[in-house]
C-alpha atoms as a printed R data frame, in Angstrom:
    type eleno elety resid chain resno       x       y       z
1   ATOM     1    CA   UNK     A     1  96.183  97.144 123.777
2   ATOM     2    CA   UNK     A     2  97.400 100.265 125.971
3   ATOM     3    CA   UNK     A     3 100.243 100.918 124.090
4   ATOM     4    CA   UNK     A     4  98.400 100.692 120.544
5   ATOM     5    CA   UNK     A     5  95.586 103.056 121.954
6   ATOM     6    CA   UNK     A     6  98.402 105.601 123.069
7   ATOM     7    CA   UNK     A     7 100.199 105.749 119.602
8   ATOM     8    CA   UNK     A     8  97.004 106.010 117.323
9   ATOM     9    CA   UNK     A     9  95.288 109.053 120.171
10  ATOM    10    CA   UNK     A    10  98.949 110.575 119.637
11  ATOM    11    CA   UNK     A    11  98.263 110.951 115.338
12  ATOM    12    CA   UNK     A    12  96.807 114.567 115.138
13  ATOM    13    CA   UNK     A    13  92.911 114.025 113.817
14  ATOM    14    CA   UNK     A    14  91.747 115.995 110.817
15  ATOM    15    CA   UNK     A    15  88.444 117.263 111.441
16  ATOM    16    CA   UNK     A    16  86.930 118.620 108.391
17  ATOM    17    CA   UNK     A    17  84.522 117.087 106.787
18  ATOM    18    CA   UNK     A    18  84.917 116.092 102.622
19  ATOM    19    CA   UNK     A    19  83.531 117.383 100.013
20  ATOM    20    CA   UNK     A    20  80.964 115.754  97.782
21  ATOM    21    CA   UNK     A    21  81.962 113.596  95.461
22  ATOM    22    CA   UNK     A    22  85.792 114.623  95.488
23  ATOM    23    CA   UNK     A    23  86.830 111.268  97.480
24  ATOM    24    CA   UNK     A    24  89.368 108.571  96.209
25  ATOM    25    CA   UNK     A    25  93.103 108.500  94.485
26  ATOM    26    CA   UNK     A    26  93.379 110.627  91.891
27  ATOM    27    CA   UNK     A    27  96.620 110.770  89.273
28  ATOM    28    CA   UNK     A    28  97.254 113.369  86.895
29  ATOM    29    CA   UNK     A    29  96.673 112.457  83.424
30  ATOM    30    CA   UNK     A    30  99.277 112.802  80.748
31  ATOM    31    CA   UNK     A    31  99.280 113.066  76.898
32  ATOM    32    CA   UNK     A    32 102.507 111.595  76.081
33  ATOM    33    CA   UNK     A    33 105.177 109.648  78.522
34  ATOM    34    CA   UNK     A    34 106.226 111.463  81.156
35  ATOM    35    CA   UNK     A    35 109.069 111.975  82.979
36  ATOM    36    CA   UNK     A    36 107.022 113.093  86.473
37  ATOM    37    CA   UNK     A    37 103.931 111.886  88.093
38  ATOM    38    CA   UNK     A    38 101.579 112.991  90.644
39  ATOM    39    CA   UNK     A    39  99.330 111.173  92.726
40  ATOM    40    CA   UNK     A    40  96.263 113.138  95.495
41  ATOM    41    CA   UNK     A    41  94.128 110.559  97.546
42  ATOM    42    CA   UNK     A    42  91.206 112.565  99.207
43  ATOM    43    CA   UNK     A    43  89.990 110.906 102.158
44  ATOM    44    CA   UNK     A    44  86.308 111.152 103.520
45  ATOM    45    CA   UNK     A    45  87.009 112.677 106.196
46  ATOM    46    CA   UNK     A    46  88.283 115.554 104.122
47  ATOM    47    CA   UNK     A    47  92.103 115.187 104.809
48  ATOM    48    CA   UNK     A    48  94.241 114.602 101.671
49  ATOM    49    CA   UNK     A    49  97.870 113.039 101.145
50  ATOM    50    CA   UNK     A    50  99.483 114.344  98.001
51  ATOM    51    CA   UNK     A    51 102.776 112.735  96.350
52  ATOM    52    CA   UNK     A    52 105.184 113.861  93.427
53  ATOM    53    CA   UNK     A    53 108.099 112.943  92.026
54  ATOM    54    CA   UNK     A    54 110.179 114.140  88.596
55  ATOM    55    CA   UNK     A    55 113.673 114.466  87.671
56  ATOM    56    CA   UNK     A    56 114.686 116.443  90.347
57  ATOM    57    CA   UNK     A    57 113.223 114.982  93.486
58  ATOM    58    CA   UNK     A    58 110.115 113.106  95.658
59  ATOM    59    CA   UNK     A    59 107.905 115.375  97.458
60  ATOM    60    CA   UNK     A    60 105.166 114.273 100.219
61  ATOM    61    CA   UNK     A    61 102.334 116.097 102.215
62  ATOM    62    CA   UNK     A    62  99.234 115.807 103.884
63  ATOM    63    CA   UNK     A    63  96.393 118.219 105.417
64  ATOM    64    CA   UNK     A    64  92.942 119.305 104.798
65  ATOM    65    CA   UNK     A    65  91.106 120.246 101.863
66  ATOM    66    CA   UNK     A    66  88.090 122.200 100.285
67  ATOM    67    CA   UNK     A    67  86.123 123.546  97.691
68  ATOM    68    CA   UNK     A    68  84.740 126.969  98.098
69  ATOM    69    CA   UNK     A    69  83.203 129.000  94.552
70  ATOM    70    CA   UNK     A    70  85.187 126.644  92.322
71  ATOM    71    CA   UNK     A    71  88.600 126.878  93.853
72  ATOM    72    CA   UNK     A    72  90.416 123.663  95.313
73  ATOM    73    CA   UNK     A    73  92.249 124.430  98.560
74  ATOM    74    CA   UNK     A    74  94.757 122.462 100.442
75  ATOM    75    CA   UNK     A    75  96.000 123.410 103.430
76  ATOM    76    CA   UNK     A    76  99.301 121.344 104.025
77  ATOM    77    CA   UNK     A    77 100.380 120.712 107.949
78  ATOM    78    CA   UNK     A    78 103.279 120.547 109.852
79  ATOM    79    CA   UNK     A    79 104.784 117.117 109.757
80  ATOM    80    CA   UNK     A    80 107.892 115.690 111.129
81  ATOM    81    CA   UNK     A    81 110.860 114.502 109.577
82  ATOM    82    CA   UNK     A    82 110.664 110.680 110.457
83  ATOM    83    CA   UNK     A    83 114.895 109.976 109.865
84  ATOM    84    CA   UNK     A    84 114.695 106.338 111.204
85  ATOM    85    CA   UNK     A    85 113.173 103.493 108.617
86  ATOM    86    CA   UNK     A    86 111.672 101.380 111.157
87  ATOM    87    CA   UNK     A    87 110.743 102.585 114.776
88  ATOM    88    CA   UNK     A    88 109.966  99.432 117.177
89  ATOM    89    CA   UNK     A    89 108.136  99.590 120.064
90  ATOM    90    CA   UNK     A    90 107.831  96.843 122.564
91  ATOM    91    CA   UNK     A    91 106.242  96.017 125.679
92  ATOM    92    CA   UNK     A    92 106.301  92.757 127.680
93  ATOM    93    CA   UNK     A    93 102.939  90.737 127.825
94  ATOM    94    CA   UNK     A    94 101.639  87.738 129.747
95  ATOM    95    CA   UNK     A    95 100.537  85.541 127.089
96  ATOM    96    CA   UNK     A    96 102.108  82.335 125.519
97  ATOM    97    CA   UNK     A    97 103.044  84.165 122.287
98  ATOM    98    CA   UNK     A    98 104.344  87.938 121.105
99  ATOM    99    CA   UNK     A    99 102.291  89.800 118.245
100 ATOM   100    CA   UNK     A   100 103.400  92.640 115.612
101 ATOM   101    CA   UNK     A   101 101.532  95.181 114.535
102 ATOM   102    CA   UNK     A   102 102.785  97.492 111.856
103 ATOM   103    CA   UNK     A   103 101.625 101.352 110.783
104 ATOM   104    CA   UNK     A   104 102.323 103.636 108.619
105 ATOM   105    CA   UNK     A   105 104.325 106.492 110.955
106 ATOM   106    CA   UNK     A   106 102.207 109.028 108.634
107 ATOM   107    CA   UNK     A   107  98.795 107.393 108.304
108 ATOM   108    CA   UNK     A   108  98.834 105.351 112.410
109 ATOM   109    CA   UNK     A   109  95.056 104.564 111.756
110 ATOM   110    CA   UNK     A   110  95.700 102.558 108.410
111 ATOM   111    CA   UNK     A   111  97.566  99.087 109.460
112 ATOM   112    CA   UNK     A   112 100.423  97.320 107.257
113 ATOM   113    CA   UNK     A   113 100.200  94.030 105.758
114 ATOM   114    CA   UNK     A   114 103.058  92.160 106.199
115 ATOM   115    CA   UNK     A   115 104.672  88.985 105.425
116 ATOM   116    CA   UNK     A   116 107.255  86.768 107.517
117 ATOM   117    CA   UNK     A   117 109.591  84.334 107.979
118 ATOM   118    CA   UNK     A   118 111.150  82.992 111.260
119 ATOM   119    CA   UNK     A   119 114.397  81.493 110.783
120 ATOM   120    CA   UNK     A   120 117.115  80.191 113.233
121 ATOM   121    CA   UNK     A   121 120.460  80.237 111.845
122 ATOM   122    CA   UNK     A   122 120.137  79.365 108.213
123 ATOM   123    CA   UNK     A   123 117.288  77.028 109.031
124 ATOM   124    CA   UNK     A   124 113.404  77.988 107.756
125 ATOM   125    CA   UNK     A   125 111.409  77.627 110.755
126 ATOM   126    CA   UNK     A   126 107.888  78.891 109.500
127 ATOM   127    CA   UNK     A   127 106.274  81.462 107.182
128 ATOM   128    CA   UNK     A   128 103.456  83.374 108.023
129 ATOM   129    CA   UNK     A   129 101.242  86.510 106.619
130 ATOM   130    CA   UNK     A   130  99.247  89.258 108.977
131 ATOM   131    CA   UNK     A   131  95.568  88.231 109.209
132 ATOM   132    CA   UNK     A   132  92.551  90.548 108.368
133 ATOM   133    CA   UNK     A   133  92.887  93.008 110.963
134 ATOM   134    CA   UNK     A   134  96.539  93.569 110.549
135 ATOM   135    CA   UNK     A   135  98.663  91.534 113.102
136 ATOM   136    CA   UNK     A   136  99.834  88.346 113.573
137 ATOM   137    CA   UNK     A   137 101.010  86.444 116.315
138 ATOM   138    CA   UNK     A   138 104.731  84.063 116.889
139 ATOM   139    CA   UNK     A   139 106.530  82.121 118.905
140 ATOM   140    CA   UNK     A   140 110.083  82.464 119.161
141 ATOM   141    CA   UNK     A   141 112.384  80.160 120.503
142 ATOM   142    CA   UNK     A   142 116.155  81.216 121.911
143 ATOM   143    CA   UNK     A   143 118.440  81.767 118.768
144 ATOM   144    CA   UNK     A   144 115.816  82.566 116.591
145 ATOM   145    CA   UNK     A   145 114.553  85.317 114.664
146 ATOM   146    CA   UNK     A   146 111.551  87.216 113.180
147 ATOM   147    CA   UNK     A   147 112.482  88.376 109.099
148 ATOM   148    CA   UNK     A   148 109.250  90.644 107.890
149 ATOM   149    CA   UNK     A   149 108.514  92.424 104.775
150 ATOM   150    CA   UNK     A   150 105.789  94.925 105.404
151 ATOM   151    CA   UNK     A   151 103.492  96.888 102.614
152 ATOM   152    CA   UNK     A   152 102.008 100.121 102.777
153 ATOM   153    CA   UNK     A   153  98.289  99.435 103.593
154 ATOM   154    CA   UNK     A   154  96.098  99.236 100.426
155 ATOM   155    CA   UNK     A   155  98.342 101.900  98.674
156 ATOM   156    CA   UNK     A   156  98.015 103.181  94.914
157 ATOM   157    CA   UNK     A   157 101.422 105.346  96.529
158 ATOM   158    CA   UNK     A   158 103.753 106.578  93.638
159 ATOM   159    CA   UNK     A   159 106.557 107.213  96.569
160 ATOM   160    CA   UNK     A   160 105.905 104.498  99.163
161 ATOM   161    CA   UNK     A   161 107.823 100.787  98.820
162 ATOM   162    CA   UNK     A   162 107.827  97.598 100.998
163 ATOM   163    CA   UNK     A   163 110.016  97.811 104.280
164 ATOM   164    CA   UNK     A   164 112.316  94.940 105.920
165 ATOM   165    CA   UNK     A   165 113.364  94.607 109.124
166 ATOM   166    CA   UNK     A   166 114.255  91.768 111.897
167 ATOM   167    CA   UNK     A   167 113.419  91.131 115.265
168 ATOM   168    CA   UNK     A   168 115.084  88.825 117.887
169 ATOM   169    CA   UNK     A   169 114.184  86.639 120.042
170 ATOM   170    CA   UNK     A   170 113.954  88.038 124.109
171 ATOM   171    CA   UNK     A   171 113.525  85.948 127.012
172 ATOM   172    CA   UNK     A   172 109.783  87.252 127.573
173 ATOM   173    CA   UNK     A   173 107.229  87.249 124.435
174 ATOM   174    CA   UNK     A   174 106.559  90.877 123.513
175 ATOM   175    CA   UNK     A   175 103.979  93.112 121.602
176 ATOM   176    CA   UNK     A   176 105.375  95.003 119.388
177 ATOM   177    CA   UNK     A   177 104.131  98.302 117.171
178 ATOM   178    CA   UNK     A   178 106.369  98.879 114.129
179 ATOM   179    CA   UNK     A   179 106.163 103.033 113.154
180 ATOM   180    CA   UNK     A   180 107.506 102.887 109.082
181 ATOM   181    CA   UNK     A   181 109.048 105.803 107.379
182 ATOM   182    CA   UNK     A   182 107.959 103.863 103.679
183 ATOM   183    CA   UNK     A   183 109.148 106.958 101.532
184 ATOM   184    CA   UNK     A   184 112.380 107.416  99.680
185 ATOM   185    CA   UNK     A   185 114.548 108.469 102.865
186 ATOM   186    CA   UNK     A   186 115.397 112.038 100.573
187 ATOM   187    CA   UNK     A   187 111.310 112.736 100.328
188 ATOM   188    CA   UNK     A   188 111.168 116.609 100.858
189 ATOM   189    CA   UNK     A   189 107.899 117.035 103.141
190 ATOM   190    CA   UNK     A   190 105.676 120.121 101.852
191 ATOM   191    CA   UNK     A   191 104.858 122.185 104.927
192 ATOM   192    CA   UNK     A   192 102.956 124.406 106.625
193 ATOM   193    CA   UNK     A   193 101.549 126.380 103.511
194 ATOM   194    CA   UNK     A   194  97.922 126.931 101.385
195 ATOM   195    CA   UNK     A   195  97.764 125.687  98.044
196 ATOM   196    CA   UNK     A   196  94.711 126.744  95.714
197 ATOM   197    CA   UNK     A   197  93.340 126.111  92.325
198 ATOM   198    CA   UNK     A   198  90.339 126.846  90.471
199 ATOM   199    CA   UNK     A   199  88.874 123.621  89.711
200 ATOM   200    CA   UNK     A   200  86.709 121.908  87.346
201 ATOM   201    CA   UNK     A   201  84.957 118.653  87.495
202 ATOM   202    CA   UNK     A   202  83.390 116.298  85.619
203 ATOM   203    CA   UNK     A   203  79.544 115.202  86.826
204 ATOM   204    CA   UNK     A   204  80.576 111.130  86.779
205 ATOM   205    CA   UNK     A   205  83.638 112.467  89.097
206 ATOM   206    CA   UNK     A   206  85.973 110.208  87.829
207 ATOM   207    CA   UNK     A   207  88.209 113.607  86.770
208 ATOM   208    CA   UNK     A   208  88.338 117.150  87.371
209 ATOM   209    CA   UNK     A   209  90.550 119.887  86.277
210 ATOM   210    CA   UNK     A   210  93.186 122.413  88.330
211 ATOM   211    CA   UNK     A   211  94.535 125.463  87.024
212 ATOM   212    CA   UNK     A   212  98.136 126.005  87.189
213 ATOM   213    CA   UNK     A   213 100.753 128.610  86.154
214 ATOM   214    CA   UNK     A   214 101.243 126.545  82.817
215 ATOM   215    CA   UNK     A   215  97.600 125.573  82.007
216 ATOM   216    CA   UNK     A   216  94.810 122.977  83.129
217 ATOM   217    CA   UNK     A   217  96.225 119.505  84.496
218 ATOM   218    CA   UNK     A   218  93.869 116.437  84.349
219 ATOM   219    CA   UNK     A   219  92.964 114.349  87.017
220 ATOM   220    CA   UNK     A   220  91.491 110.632  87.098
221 ATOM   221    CA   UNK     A   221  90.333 108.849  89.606
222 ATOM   222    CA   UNK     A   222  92.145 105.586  89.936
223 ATOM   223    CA   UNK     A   223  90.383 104.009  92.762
């Protein structure tokens, strides 16, 4: 699909290759009940996405990371402010029936699952679920509609929650690439800046250790 190619060559590629060992979700241990919680999934590829929320907001980045004589880097990126919920594109197709396809607008490689309903008027028409590769495909007759719920892709997300939106019917069948903002819409985005930490870690990898101003903060791997 032309238009699917465009929008995932569009997503700026992280290059950098991960470190050894340092590769899942990890969340930040705590001794008691807390009122915060932080959540860093490494990727193999070496980019990271880090998440944190406490009493006074949500906060959400993403960049590359590193290791280099015991010191955890991340370099946080530039990312844009994505205001709108639910971004739809469409294009007009040639086949008997329209498809969806839903991303993450932060992660377009990673594909939403998604669950839906077509209804005309008050009526249930049909249910329906993505497949295994992330899409499904509808029919949808004149005074109908398309009701979906859509989940962030295989997500251990502290921050990210299930979506709705509609679509119409049109008098051609469509393709159509749904771009979700999933985060609280007052998320501040961490930009453009280094963070480091000496590090420690633990030979199983399952947790490792970062220095901060107030002391060492756990880590364990969740997934």
């Amino acid at each position: 699909m032309k238009l699917l190619s465009y929008l995932i060559l569009s997503f700026f590629p992280l290059l950098h290759q991960a470190q050894e060992g340092l590769v899942g979700y990890y969340q930040e241990e705590f001794l008691q009940i807390a009122e915060s919680d932080r959540l860093i999934h490494f990727r193999k590829d070496g980019s990271f996405t880090y998440e944190e929320w406490d009493d006074v907001g949500d906060y959400f980045g993403m960049g590359y990371y590193h290791i280099k004589r015991d010191s955890l880097f991340l370099h946080f990126q530039q990312i844009g402010k994505q205001a709108e919920a639910v971004k739809i594109v469409a294009q007009e197709n040639q086949d008997t029936v329209s498809s969806i396809l839903i991303h993450n607008t932060y992660f377009r490689d990673e594909l939403c699952p998604f669950t839906y309903r077509i209804l005309q008027g008050d009526s249930l028409i049909e249910r329906g679920k993505s497949d295994l590769l992330g899409s499904a495909s509808f029919q949808l007759k004149d005074d109908q509609l398309i009701d979906v719920v859509a989940y962030p892709s295989n997500s251990k997300s502290i921050l990210q929650h299930p979506v709705h939106f509609k679509v119409e019917a049109t008098p051609k069948n469509q393709d159509y690439v749904i771009l979700l903002n999933v985060f609280p819409k007052n998320t501040e985005l961490i930009q453009a800046i280094v963070k480091a930490y000496p590090i420690k870690g633990y030979r199983n990898g399952k947790r490792f250790l970062i220095k901060e101003y107030y002391g060492w903060q756990k880590f364990k791997r969740v997934e």
